[in-house]
Coordinates of C-alpha atoms in Angstrom, one line a residue:
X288 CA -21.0 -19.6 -52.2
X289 CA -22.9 -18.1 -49.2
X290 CA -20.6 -15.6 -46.5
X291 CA -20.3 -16.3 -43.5
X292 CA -23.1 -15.2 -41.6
X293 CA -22.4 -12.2 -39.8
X294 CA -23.0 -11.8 -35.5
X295 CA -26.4 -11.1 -34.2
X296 CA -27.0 -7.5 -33.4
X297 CA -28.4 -8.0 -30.4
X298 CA -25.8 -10.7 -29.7
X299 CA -24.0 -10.2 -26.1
X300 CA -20.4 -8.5 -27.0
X301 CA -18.6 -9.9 -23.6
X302 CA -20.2 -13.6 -24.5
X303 CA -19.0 -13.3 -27.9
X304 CA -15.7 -12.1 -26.5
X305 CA -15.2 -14.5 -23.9
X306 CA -16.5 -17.1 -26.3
X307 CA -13.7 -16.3 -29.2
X308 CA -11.2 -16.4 -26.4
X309 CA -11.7 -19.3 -24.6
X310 CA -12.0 -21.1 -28.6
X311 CA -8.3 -20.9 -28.7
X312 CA -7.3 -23.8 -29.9
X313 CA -4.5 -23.6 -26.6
X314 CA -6.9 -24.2 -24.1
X315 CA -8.2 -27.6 -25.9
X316 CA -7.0 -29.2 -23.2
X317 CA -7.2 -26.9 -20.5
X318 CA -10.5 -27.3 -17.6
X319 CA -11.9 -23.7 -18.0
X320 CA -14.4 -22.2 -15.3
X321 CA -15.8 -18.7 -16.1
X322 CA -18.4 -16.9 -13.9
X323 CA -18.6 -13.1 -14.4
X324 CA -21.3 -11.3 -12.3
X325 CA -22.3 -7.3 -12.1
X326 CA -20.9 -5.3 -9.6
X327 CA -23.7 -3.8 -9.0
X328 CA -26.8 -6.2 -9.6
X329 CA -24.8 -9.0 -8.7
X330 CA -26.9 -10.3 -12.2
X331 CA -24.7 -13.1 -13.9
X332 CA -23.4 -11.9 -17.0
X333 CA -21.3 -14.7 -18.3
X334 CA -20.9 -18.5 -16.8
X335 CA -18.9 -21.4 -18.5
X336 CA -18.9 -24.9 -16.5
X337 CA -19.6 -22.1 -13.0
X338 CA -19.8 -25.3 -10.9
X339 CA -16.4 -26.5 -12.0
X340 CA -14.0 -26.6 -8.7
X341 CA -10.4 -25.7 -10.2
X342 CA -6.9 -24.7 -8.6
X343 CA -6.7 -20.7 -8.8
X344 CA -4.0 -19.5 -11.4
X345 CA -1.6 -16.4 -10.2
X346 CA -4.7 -14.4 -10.8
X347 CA -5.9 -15.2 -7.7
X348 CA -3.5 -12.7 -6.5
X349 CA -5.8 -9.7 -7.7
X350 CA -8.6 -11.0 -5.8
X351 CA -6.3 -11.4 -2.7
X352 CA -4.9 -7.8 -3.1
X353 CA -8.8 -6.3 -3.6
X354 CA -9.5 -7.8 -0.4
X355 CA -6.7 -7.0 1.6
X356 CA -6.9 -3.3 0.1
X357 CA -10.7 -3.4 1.6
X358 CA -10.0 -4.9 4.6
X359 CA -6.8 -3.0 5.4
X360 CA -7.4 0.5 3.8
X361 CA -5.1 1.9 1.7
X362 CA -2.9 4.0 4.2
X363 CA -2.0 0.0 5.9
X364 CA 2.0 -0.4 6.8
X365 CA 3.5 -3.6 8.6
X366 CA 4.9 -3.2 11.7
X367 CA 8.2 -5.3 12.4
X368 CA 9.4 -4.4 16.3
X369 CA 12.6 -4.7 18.3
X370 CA 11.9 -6.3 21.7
X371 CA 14.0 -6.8 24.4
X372 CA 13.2 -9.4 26.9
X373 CA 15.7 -9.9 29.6
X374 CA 19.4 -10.9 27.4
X375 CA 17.6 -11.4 24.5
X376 CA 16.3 -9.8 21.3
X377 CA 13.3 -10.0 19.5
X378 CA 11.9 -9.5 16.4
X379 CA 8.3 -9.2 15.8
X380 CA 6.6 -9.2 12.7
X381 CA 3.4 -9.1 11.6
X382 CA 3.8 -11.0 8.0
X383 CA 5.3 -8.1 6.5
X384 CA 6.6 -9.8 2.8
X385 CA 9.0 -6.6 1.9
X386 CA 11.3 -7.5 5.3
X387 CA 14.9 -7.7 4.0
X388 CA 18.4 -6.8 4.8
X389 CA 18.3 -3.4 4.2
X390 CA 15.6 -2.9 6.1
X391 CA 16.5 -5.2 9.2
X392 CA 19.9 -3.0 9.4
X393 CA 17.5 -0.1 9.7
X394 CA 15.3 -1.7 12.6
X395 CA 19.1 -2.4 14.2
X396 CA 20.3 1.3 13.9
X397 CA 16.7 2.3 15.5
X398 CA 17.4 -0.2 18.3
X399 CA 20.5 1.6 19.4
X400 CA 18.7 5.1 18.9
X401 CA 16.3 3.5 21.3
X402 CA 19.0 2.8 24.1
X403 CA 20.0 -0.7 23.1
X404 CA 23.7 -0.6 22.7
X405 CA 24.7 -4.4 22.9
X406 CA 22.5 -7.5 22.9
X407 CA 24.0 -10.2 25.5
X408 CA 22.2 -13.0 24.6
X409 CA 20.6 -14.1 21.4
X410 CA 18.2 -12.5 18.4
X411 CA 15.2 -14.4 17.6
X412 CA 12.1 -14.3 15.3
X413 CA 8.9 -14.1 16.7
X414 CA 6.8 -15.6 13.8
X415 CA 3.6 -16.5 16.2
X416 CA 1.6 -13.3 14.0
X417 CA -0.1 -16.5 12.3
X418 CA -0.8 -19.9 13.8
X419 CA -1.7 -22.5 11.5
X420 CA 0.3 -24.5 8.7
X421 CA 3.2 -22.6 7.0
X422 CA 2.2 -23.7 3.8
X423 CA -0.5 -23.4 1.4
X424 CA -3.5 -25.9 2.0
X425 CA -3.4 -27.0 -1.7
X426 CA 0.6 -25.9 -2.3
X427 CA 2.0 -29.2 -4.3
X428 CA 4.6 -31.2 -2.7
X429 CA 7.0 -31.0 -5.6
X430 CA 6.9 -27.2 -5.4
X431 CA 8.4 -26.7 -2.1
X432 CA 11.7 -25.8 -3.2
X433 CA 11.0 -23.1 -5.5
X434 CA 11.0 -19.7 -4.1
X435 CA 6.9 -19.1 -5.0
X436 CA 6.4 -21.5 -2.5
X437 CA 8.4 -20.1 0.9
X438 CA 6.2 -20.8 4.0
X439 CA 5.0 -18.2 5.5
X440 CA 5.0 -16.5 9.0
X441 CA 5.2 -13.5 11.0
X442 CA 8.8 -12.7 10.0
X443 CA 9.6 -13.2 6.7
X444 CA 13.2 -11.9 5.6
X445 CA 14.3 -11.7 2.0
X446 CA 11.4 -13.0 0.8
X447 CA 11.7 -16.4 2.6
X448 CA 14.0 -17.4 0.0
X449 CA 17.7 -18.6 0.8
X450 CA 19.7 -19.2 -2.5
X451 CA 22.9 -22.4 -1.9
X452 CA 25.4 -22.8 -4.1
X453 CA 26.8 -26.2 -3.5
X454 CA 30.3 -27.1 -5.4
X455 CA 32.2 -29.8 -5.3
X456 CA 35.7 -30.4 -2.5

């Protein structure tokens, strides 16, 4: 008999927005924490439970990125290097999470360009760029064997992650 009674004018459009999204009947379960603020002002203009402490979701990663983008500047490139040190070889990294084969059979060809035609004693990782536990502070035990959870360091080579095939015999 009556319609449904239409939205306020002057009603917020991100609040109803964020509202009508975070109704979905999927998240009935889920702990939701919303804070939006302005850019500019710094005003709040949306909170849900703000004071709620939850485990960041993959979107975290845009956060990290925006920092390291502001931090590092745009033009930033990691720096793997070739040491020697009396017999032996080094490889220094600073972190850099695109290190792989291709690219480590690039840093050997430079080596030789550089003068180093045969290594006598061994090649080794220097992964001291970061000190400090390998793993994420709040990484769950159970996930360590999945390839979003390889430890990290300051050489990192195919993304950390070593794929086994075990058969039987």
């Amino acid at each position: 008999p009556f319609p449904a009674p239409a939205l306020v004018a002057h009603a917020d459009p991100l609040a109803t927005r964020l509202d009508t999204l975070l109704a979905d009947p999927a998240l009935r379960h889920a702990s939701v924490a919303v804070l939006v603020r302005s850019c500019e002002t710094g005003r709040v203009l949306y909170a849900r439970n703000p004071d709620l402490a939850c485990v960041p979701a993959s979107n975290q990663k845009l956060l990290t990125a925006a920092a390291a983008l502001a931090l590092l500047g745009p033009d930033f490139r990691h720096a793997t290097r070739v040491r020697r040190h009396g017999d032996d070889l080094y490889l220094v990294g600073d972190g850099d999470p695109t290190l792989d084969m291709p690219r480590l059979k690039l840093l050997a060809l430079a080596a030789r360009a550089s003068g180093i035609e045969r290594v006598r004693g061994r090649v080794l990782a220097d992964p001291s760029a970061f000190s400090g536990p390998r793993l994420g502070a709040a990484w769950q035990w159970d996930d360590e064997s999945f390839p979003f959870s390889a430890p990290f360091c300051g050489v990192n080579v195919d993304a950390n992650v070593q794929s086994v095939e075990v058969t039987p015999g």
